[in-house]
mmCIF file of C-alpha atoms and ligand atoms in Angstrom:
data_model
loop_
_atom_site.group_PDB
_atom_site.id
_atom_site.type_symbol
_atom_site.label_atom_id
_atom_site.label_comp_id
_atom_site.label_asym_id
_atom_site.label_seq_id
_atom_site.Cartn_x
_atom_site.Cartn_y
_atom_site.Cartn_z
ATOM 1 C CA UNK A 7 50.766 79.433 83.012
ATOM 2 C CA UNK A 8 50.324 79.120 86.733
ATOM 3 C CA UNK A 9 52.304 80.782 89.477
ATOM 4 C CA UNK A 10 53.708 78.707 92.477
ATOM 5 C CA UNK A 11 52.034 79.826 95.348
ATOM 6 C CA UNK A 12 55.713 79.466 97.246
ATOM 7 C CA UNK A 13 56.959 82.336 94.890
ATOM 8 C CA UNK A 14 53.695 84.273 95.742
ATOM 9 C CA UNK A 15 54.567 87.351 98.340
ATOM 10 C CA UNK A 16 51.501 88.516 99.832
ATOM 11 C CA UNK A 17 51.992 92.454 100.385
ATOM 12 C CA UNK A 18 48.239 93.492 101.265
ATOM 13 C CA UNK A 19 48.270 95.468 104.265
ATOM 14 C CA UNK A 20 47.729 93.979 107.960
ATOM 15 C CA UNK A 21 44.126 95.624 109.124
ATOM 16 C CA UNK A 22 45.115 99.259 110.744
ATOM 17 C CA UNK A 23 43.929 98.598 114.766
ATOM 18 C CA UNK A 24 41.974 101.483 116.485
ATOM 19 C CA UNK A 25 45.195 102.565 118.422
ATOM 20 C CA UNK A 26 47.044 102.512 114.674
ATOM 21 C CA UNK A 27 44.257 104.558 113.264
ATOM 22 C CA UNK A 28 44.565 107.419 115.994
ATOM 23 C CA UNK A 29 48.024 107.820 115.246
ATOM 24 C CA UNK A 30 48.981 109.231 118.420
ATOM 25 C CA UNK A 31 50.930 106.165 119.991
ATOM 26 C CA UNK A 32 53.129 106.506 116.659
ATOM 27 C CA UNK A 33 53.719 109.949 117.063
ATOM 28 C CA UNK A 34 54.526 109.727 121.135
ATOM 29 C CA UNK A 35 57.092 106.743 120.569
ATOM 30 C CA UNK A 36 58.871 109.033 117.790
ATOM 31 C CA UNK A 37 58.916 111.646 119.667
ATOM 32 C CA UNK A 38 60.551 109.341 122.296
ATOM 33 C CA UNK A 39 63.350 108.504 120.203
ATOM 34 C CA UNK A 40 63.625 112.160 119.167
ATOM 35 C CA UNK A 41 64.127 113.353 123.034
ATOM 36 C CA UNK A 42 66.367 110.235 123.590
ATOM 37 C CA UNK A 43 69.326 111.153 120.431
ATOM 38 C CA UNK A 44 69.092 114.670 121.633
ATOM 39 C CA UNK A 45 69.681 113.996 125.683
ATOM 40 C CA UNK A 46 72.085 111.549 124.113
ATOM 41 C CA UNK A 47 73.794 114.479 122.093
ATOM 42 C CA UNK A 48 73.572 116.929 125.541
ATOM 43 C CA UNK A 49 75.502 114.363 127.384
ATOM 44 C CA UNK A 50 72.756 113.708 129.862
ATOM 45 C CA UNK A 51 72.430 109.766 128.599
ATOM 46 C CA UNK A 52 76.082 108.199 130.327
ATOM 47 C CA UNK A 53 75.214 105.184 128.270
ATOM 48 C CA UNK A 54 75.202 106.587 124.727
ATOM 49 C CA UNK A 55 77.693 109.193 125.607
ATOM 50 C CA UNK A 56 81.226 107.588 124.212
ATOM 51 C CA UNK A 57 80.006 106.552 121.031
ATOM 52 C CA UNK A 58 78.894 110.202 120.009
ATOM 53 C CA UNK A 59 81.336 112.752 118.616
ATOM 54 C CA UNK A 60 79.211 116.211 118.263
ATOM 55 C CA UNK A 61 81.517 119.329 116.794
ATOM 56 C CA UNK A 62 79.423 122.189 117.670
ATOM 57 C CA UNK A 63 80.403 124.152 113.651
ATOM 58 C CA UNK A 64 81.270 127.108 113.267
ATOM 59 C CA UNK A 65 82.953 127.667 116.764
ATOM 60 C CA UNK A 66 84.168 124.448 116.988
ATOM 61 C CA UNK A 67 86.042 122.653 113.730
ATOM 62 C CA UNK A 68 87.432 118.999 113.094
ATOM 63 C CA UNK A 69 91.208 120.056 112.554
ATOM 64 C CA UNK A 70 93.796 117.701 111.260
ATOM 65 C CA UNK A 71 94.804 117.432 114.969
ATOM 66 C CA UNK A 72 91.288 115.451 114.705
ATOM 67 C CA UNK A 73 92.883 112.689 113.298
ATOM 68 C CA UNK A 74 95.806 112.261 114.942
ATOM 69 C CA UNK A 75 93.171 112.182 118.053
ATOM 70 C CA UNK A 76 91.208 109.248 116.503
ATOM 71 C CA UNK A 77 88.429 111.349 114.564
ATOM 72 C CA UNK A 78 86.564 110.692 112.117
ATOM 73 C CA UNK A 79 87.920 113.231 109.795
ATOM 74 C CA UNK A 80 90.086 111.261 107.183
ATOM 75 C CA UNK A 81 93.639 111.710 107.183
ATOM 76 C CA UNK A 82 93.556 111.272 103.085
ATOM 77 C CA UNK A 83 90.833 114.025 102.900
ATOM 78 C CA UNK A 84 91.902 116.379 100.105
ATOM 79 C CA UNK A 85 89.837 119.561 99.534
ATOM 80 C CA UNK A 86 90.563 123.495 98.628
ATOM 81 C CA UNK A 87 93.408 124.078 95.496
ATOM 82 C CA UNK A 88 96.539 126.166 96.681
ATOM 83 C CA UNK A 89 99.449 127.738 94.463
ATOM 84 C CA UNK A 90 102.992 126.457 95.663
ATOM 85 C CA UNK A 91 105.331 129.410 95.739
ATOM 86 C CA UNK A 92 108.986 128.826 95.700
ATOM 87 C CA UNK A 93 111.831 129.985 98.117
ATOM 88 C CA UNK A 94 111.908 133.302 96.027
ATOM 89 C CA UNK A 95 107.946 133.759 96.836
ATOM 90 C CA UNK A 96 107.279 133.351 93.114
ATOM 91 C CA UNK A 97 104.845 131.353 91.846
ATOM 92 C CA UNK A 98 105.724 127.764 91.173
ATOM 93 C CA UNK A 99 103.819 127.105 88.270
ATOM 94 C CA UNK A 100 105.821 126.979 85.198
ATOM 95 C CA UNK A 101 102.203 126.965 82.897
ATOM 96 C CA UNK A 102 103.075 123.185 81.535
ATOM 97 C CA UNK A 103 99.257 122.850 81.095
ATOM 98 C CA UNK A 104 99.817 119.148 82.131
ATOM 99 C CA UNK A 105 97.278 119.402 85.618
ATOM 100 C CA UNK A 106 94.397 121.165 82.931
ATOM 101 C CA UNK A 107 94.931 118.105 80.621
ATOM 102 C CA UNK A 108 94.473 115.560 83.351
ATOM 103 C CA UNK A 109 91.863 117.052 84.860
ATOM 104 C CA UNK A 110 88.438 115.177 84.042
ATOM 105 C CA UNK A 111 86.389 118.008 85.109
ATOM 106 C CA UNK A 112 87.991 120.486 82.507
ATOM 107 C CA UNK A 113 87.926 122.711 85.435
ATOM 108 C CA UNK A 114 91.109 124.217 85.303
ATOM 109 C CA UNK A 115 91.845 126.923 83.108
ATOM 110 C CA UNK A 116 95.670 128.524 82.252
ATOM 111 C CA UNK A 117 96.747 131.159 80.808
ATOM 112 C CA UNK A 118 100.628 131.060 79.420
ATOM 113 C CA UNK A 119 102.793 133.621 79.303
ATOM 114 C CA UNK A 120 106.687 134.654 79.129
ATOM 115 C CA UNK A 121 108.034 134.495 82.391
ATOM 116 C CA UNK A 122 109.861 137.364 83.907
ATOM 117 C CA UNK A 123 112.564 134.959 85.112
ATOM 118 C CA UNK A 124 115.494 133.438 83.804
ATOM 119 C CA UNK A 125 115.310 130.038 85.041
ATOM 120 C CA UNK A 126 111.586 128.850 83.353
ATOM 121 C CA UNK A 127 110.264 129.832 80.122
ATOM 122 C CA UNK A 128 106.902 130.360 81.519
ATOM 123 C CA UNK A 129 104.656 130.868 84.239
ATOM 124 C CA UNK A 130 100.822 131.189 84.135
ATOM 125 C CA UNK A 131 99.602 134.809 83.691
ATOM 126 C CA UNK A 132 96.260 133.719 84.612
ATOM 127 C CA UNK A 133 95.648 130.182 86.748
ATOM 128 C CA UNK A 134 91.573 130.081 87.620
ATOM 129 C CA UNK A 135 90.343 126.574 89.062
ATOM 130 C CA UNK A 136 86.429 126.541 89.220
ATOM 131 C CA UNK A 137 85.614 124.709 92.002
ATOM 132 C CA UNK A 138 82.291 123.470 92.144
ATOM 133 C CA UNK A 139 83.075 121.864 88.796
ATOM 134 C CA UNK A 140 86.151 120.167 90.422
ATOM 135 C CA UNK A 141 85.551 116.274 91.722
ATOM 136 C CA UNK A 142 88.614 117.196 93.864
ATOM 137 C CA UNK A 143 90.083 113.758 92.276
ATOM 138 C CA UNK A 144 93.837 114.624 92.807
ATOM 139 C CA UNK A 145 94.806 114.206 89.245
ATOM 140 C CA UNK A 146 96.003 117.748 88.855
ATOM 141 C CA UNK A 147 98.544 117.517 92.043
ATOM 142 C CA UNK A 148 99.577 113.616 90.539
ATOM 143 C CA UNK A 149 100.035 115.342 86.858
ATOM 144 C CA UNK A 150 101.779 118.596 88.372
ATOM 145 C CA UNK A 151 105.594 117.767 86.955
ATOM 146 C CA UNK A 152 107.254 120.491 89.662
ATOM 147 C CA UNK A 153 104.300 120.225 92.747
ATOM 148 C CA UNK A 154 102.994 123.402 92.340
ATOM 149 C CA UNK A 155 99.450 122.412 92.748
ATOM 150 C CA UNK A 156 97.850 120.571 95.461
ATOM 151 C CA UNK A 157 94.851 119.628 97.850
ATOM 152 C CA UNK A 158 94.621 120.766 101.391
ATOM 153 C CA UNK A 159 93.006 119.373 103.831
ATOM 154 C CA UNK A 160 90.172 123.325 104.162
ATOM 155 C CA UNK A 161 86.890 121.519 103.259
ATOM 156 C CA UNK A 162 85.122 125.086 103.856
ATOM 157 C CA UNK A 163 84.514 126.467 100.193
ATOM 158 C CA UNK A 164 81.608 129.156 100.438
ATOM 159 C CA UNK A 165 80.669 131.486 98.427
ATOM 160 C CA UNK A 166 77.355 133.446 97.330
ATOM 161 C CA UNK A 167 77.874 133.157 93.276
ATOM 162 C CA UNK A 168 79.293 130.591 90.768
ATOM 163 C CA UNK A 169 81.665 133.516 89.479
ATOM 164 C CA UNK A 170 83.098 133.845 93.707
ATOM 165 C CA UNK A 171 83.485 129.625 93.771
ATOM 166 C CA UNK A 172 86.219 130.426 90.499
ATOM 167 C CA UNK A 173 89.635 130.552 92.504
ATOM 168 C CA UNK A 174 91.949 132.902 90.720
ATOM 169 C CA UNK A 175 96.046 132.857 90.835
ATOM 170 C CA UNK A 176 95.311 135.567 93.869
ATOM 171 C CA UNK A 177 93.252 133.622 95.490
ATOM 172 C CA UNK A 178 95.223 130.292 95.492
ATOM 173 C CA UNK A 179 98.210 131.738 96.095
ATOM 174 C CA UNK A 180 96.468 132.820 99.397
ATOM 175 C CA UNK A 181 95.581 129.728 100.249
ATOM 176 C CA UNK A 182 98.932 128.827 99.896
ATOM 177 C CA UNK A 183 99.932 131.126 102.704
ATOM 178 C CA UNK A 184 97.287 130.281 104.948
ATOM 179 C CA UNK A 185 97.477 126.411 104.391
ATOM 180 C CA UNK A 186 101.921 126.239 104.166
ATOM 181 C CA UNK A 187 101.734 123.620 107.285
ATOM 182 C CA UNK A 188 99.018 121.907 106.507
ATOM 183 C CA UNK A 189 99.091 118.428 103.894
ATOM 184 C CA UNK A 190 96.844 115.838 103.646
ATOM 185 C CA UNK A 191 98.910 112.401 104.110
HETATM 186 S S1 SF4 B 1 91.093 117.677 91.701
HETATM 187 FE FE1 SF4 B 1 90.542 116.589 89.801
HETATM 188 S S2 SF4 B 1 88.736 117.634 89.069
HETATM 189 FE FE2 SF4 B 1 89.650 118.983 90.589
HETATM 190 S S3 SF4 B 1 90.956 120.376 89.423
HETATM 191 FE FE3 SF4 B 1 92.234 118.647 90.059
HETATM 192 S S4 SF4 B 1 92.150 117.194 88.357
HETATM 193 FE FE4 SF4 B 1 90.444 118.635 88.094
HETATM 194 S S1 SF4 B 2 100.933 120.901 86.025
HETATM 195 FE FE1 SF4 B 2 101.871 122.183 87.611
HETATM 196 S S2 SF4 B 2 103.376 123.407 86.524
HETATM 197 FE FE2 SF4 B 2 102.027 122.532 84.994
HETATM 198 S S3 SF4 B 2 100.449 124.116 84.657
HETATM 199 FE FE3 SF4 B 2 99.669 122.741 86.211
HETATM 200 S S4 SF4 B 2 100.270 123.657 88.170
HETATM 201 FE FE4 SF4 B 2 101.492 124.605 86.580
#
């Protein structure tokens, strides 16, 4: 069977000149580039200079106030778990189970007991949420019957081991506190 030589795509490379083969002209006009972006990035360029939005991290950090100032953080951006606590500083969780069922990650892990209180049967004795299983998908705050989980907007989630990125009751009830005026929209 013959080929139609309209279908044929020639891909042998062109010939390599003696300027290609030195290299050096390649190299200077990347380097060009390279020192035009970063002049760009220093301000120095007035002609690049409103299109480029540098956050010099750690010092500097794209807040929600970002946003509402046109950044290019998104307003829907959901990250870090917190613990609601009630008016009473308790725990909201009433250890339905329901945000571990939805979760597709299985990352969520509860454990029930009698609560101390007389207006829920339970609460969770243990809550741990390990996050870099979590695809930070939301289902747990949709499934969450009395909104005692949710996302906020902290995208910074460090830590050295896999046992430190497992967020305890403690430690989302922490993040509760630090994170009570912040939601994402
Ligand atoms: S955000 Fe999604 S993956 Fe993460 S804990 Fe909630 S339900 Fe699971
Ligand atoms: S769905 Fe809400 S109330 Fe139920 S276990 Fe999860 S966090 Fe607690």
């Amino acid at each position: 069977m013959t080929t139609e030589p309209a279908n044929i795509v020639d891909v042998t490379p062109a010939p390599m000149s003696r300027g290609d083969r030195l290299f050096l002209p390649a190299i200077f006009k990347g380097l060009g580039t390279t020192l035009r972006h970063t002049l760009g990035n220093m301000g120095r360029d007035g002609k690049n200079k409103k299109n480029i939005h540098v956050v010099k991290y750690p010092e500097e950090r794209r807040e929600h106030r970002d946003v509402l100032e046109g950044g290019s953080y998104a307003p829907t951006f959901r990250g870090v778990h917190r613990l609601n606590k009630d008016d009473q500083d308790r725990v909201k969780c009433v250890a339905c189970f329901m945000c571990a069922t939805a979760c597709p990650a299985n990352c969520i892990h509860i454990v029930a007991d009698e609560a101390p209180w007389d207006d829920r049967e339970k609460y969770p004795k243990q809550f741990d949420i390990d996050e870099l299983r979590c695809i930070f998908c939301g289902m747990c705050e949709e499934a969450c019957p009395v909104d005692a989980i949710e996302l906020t907007p902290r995208y910074e989630i460090v830590g050295l081991t896999r046992n430190e990125m497992i967020f305890d009751k403690t430690k989302l009830l922490e993040i509760f506190d630090q994170t009570i005026d912040e939601k994402p929209m």
